[in-house]
GROMACS .gro file of C-alpha atoms in nm:
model
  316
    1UNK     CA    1  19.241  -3.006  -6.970
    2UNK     CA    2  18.975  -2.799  -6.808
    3UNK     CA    3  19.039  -2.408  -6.834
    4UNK     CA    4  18.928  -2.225  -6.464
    5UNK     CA    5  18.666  -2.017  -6.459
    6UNK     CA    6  18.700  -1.680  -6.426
    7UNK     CA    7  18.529  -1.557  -6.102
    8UNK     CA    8  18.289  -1.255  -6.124
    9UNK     CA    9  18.534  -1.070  -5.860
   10UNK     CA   10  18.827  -1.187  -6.133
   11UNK     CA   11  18.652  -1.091  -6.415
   12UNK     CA   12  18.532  -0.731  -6.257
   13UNK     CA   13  18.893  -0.659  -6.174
   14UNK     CA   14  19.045  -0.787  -6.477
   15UNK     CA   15  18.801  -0.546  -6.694
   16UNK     CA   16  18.760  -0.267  -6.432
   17UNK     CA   17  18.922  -0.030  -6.699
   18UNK     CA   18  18.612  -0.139  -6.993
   19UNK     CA   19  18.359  -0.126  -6.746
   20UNK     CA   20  18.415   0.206  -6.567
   21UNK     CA   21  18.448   0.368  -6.899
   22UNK     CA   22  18.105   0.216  -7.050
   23UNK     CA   23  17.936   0.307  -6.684
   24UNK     CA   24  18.119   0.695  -6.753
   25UNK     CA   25  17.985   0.722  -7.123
   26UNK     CA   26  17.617   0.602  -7.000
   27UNK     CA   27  17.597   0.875  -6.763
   28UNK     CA   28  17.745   1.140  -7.032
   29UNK     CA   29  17.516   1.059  -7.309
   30UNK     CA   30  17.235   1.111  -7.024
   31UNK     CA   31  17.368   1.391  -6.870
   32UNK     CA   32  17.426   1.585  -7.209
   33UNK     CA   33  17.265   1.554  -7.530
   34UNK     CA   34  17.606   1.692  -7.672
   35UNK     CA   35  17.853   1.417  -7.598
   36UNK     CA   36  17.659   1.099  -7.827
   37UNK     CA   37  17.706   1.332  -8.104
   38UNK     CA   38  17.939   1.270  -8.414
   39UNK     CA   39  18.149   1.574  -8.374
   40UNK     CA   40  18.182   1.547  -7.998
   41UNK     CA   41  18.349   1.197  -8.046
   42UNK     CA   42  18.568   1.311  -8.350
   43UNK     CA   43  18.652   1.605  -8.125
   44UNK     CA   44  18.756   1.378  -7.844
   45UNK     CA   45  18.959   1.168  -8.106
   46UNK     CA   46  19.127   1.470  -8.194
   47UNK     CA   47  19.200   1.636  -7.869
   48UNK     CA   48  19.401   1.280  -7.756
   49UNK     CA   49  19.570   1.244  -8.105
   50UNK     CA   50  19.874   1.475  -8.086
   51UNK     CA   51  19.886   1.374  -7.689
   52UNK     CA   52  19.888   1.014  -7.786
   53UNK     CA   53  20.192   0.998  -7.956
   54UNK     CA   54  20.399   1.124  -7.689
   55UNK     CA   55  20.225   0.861  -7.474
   56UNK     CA   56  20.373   0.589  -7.688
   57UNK     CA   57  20.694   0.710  -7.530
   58UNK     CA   58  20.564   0.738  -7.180
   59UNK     CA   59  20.452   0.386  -7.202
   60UNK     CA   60  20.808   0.240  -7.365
   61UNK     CA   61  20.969   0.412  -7.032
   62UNK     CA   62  20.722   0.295  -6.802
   63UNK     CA   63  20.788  -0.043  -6.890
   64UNK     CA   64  21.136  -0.052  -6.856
   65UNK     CA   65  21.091   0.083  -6.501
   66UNK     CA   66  21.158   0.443  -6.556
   67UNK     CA   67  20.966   0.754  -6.574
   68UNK     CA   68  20.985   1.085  -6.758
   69UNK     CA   69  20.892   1.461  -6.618
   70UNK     CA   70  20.999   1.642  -6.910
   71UNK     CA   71  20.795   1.529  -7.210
   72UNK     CA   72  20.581   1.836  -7.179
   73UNK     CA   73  20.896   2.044  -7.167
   74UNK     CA   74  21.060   1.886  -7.479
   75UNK     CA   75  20.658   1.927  -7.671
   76UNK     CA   76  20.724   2.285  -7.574
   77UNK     CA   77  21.076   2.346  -7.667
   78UNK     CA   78  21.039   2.148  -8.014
   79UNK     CA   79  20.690   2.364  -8.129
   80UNK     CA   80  20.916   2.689  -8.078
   81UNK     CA   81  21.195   2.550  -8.232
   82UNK     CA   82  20.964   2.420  -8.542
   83UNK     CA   83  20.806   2.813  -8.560
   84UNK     CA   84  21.162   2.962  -8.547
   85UNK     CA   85  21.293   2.748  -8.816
   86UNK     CA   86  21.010   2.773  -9.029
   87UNK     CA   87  21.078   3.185  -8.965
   88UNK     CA   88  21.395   3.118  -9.077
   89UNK     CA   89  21.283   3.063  -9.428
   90UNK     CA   90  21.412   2.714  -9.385
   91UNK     CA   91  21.235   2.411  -9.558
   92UNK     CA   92  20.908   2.229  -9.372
   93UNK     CA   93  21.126   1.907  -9.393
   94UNK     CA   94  21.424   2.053  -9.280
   95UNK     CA   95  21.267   2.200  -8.969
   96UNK     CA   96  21.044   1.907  -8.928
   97UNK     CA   97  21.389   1.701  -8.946
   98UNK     CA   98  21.590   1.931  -8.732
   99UNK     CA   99  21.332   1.962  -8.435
  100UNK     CA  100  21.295   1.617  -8.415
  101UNK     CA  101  21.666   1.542  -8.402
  102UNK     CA  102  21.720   1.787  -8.140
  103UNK     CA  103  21.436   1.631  -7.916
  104UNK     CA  104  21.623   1.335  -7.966
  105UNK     CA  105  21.932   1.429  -7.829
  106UNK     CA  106  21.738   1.538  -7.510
  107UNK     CA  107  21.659   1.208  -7.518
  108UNK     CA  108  22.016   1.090  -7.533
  109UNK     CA  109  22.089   1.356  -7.270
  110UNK     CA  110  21.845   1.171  -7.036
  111UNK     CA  111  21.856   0.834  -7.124
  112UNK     CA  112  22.230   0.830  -7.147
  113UNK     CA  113  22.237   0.978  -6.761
  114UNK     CA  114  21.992   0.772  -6.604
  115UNK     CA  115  22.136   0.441  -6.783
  116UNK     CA  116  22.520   0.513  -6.729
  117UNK     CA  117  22.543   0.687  -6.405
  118UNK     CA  118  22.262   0.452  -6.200
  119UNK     CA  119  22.051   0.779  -6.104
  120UNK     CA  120  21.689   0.744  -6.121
  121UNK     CA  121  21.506   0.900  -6.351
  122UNK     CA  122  21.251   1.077  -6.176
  123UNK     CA  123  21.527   1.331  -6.041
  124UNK     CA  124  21.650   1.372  -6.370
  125UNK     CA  125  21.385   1.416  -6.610
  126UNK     CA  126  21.245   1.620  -6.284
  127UNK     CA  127  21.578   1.889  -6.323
  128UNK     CA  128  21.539   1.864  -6.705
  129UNK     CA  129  21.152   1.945  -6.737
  130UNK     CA  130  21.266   2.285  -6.578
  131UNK     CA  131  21.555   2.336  -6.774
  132UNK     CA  132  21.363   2.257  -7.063
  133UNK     CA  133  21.039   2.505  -7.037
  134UNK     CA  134  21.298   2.778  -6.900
  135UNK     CA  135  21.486   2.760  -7.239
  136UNK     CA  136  21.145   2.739  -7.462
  137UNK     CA  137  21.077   3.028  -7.217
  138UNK     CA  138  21.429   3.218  -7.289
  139UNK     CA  139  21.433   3.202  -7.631
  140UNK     CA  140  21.127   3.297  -7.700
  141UNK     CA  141  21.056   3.624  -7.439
  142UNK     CA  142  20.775   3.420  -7.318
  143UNK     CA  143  20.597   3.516  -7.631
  144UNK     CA  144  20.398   3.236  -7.911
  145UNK     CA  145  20.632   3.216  -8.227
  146UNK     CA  146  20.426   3.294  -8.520
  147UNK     CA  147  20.420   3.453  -8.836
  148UNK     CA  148  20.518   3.125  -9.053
  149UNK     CA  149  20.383   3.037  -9.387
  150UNK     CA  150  20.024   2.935  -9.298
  151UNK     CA  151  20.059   2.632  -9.557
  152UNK     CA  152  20.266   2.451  -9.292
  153UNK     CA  153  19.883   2.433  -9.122
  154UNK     CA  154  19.806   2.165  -9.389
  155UNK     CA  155  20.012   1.861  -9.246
  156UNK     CA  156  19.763   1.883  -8.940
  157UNK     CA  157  19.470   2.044  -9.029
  158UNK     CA  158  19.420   1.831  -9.323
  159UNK     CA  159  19.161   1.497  -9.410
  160UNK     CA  160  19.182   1.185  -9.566
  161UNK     CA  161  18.872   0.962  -9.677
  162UNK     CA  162  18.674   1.229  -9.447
  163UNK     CA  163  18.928   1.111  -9.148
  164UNK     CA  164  19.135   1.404  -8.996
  165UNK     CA  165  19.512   1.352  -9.023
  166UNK     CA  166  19.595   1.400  -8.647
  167UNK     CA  167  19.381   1.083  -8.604
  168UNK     CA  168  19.583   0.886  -8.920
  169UNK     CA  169  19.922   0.998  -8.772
  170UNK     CA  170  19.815   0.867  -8.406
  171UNK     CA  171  19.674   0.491  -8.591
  172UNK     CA  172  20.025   0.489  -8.781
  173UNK     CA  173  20.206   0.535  -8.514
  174UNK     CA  174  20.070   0.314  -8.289
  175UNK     CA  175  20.062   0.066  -8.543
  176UNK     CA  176  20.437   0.057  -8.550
  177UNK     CA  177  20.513   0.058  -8.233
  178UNK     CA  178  20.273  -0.193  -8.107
  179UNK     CA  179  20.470  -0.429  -8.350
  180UNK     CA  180  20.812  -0.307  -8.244
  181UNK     CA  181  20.689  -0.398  -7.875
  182UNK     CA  182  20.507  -0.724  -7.933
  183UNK     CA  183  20.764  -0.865  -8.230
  184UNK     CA  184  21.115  -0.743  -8.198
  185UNK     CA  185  21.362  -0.796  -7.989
  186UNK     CA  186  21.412  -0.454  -7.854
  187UNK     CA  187  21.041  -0.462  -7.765
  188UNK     CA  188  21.132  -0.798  -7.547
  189UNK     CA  189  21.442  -0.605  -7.409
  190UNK     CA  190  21.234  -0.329  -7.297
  191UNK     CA  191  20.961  -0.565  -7.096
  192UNK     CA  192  21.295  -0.767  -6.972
  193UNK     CA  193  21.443  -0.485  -6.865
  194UNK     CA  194  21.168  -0.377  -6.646
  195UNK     CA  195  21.051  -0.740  -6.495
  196UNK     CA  196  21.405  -0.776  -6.372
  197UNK     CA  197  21.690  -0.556  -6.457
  198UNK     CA  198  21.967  -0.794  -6.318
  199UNK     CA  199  21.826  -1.095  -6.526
  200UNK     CA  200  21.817  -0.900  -6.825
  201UNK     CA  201  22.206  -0.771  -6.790
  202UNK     CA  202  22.263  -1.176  -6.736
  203UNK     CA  203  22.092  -1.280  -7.067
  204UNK     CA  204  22.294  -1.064  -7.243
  205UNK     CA  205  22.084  -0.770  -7.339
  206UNK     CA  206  22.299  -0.484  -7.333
  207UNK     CA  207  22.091  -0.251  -7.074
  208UNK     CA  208  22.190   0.084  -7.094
  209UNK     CA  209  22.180   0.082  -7.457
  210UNK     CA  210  21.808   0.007  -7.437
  211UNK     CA  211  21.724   0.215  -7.165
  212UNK     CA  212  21.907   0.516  -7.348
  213UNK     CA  213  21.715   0.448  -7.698
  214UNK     CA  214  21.404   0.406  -7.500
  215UNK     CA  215  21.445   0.763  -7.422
  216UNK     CA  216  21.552   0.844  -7.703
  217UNK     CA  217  21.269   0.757  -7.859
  218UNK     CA  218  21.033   0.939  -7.632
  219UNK     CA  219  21.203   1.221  -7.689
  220UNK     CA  220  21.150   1.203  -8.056
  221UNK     CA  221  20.790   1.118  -8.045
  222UNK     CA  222  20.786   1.477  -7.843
  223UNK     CA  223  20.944   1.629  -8.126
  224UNK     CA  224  20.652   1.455  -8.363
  225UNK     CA  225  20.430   1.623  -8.112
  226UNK     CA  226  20.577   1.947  -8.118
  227UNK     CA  227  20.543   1.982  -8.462
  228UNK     CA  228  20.219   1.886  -8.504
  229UNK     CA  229  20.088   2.096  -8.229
  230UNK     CA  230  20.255   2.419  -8.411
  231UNK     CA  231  20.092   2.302  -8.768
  232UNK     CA  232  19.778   2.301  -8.570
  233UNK     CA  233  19.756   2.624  -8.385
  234UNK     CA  234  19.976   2.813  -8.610
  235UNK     CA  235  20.272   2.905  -8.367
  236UNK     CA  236  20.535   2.743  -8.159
  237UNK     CA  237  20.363   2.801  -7.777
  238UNK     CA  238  20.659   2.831  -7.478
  239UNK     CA  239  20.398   2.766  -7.275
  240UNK     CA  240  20.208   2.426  -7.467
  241UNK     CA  241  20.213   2.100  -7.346
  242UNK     CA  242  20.175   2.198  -6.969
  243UNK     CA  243  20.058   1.910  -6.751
  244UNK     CA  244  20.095   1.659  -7.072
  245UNK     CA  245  20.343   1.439  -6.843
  246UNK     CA  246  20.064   1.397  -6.619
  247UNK     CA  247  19.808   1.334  -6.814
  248UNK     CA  248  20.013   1.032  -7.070
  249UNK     CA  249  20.135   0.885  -6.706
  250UNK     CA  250  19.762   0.864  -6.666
  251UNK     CA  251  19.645   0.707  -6.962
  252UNK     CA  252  19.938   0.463  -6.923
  253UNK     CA  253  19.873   0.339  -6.562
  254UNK     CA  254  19.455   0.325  -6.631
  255UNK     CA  255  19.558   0.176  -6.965
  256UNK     CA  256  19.754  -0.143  -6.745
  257UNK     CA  257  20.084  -0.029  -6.726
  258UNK     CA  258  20.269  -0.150  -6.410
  259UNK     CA  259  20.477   0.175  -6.225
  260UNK     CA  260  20.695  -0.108  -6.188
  261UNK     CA  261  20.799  -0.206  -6.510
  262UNK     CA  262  20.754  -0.514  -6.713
  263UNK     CA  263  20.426  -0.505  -6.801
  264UNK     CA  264  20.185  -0.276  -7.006
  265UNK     CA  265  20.049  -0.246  -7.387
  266UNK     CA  266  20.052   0.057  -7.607
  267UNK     CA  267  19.664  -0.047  -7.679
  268UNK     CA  268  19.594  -0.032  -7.284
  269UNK     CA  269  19.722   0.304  -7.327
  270UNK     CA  270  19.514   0.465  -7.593
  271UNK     CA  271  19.225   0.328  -7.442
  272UNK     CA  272  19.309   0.487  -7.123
  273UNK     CA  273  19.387   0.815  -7.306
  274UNK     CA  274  18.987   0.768  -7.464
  275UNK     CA  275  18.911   0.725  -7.084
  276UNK     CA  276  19.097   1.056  -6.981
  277UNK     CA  277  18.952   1.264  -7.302
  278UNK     CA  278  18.625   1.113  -7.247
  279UNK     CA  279  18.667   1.226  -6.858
  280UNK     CA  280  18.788   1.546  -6.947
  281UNK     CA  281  18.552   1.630  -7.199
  282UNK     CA  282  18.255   1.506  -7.029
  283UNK     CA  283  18.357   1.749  -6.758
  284UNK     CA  284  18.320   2.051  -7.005
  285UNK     CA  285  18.006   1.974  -7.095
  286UNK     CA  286  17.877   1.981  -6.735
  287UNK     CA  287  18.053   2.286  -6.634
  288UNK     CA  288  18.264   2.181  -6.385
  289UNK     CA  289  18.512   2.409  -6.259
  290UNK     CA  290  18.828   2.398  -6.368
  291UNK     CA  291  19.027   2.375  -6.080
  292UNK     CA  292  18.781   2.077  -5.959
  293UNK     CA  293  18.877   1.917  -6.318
  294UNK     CA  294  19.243   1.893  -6.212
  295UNK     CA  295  19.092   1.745  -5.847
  296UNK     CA  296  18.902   1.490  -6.042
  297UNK     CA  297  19.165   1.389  -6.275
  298UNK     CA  298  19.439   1.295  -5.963
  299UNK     CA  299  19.202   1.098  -5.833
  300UNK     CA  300  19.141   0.872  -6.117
  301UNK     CA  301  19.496   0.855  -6.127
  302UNK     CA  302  19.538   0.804  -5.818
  303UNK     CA  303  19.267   0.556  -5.795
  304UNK     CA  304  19.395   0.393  -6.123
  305UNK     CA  305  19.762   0.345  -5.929
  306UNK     CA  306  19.539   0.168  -5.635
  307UNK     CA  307  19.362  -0.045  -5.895
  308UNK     CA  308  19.676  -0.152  -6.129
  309UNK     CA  309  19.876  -0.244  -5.717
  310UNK     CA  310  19.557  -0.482  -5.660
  311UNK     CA  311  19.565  -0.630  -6.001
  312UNK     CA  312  19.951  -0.716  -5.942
  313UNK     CA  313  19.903  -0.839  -5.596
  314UNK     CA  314  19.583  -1.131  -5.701
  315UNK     CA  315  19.795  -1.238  -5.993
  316UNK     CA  316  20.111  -1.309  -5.758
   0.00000   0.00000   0.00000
């Protein structure tokens, strides 16, 4: 049997992602003799790593049709909870442990509302992003937690084979969860789930318990986050993590993620992370304004959203 050939409008929108980012880097590495440079990519590595992981979530959520507000909030509220156990004289794996178990059961807080009671997630994670930053907020006066045994610094700020450990963490973790999506059968629940809800109840996959771990999940990929972002900077930030809902929607949706559940990879999303670093980094280097930065980045989004509706609509 003959395979079709692809047409060049087919192949252009198929690869739009690949292609815009090669045109971006071209005009970078001419506009700046900075960003070609070893330590400008291993910065941009770096500056996505920690952000990455909580994208893993993002995506899982996506895909089942959902969305969640708060995983900024929860990055937050788990980096001063890490600081103020670590204060508390208690063990690095017990705080490690205990902020990531109590990001979790934000996660069951969220999951377990939007799955049982029917109400959409955007309204809820919405309601608990505020909640969330105005208790990181409360319990901390507003004020970094710091003071902490500086050794804690080592689990982020460390190397391996000359490869930083915020980049090893983000390649492990992806590396799991890729499988988990591509070879398990929760991963086949979750992409079930969000092609067709209904038809998913009717095969027998138990819904609500995999929309509720889904969240879960997230939630405790925040708490990874959380942690490493205080073993990075040294202090658990109220204020960290600002915006970080917007920008691992982004690198979701650029990355092939459909808004409307069902379809997406984790790898679509790391590379459209790369493309949002890459964006955001390039913009640095050229000086532009921050406030045009932010202008910028929701229209790639919002141009990425435009793209990913096309896409759906020619393979219909």
């Amino acid at each position: 049997m003959k395979m079709k050939r692809m047409s060049p409008k087919q192949f252009i929108m198929k690869n739009i992602m690949y292609i815009v980012l090669a045109v971006m880097c071209i005009i970078l590495a001419f506009s700046s003799n900075k960003f070609l440079t070893a330590t400008n990519l291993l910065t941009i590595i770096k500056q996505i790593s920690i952000q990455s992981i909580v994208a893993i979530g993002m995506t899982m959520i996506i895909i089942t049709g959902n969305i969640d507000l708060s995983v900024g909030s929860i990055v937050a509220l788990a980096s001063v909870s890490c600081a103020m156990f670590m204060n508390a004289k208690i063990p690095a794996f017990l705080a490690i442990l205990f902020t990531v178990v109590i990001s979790g059961v934000i996660g069951l807080v969220s999951g377990g509302v939007t799955a049982k009671l029917k109400l959409h997630s955007f309204l809820v994670t919405l309601a608990l992003m505020q909640a969330i930053r105005g208790l990181a907020q409360t319990i901390t006066g507003g004020y970094p937690v710091a003071g902490f045994d500086k050794s804690f610094g080592v689990i982020s700020a460390g190397t391996l084979g000359g490869i930083p450990l915020l980049v090893i963490y983000m390649a492990i973790f992806y590396a799991i969860f890729i499988y988990i999506m591509k070879f398990t059968s929760f991963g086949r629940a979750t992409y079930a789930i969000g092609g067709n809800e209904e038809s998913a109840r009717l095969s027998g996959i138990n819904v609500e318990k995999v929309k509720t771990l889904v969240f879960v999940i997230s939630s405790m990929l925040c708490g990874v986050a959380g942690v490493l972002l205080t073993s990075k900077v040294r202090s658990g930030d109220p204020t960290c993590a600002n915006g970080w809902e917007m920008d691992t929607i982004a690198g979701a949706i650029i990355g092939g993620t459909n808004m409307s559940g069902g379809e997406g990879t984790l790898w679509g999303t790391i590379i459209g992370l790369l493309f949002v670093g890459i964006l955001s980094n390039g913009m640095v280097l050229l000086g532009v304004n921050a406030y045009m930065q932010s202008v910028i980045k929701g229209l790639v989004i919002f141009g990425a959203v435009i793209i990913n509706s096309i896409q759906k609509r020619s393979q219909a």
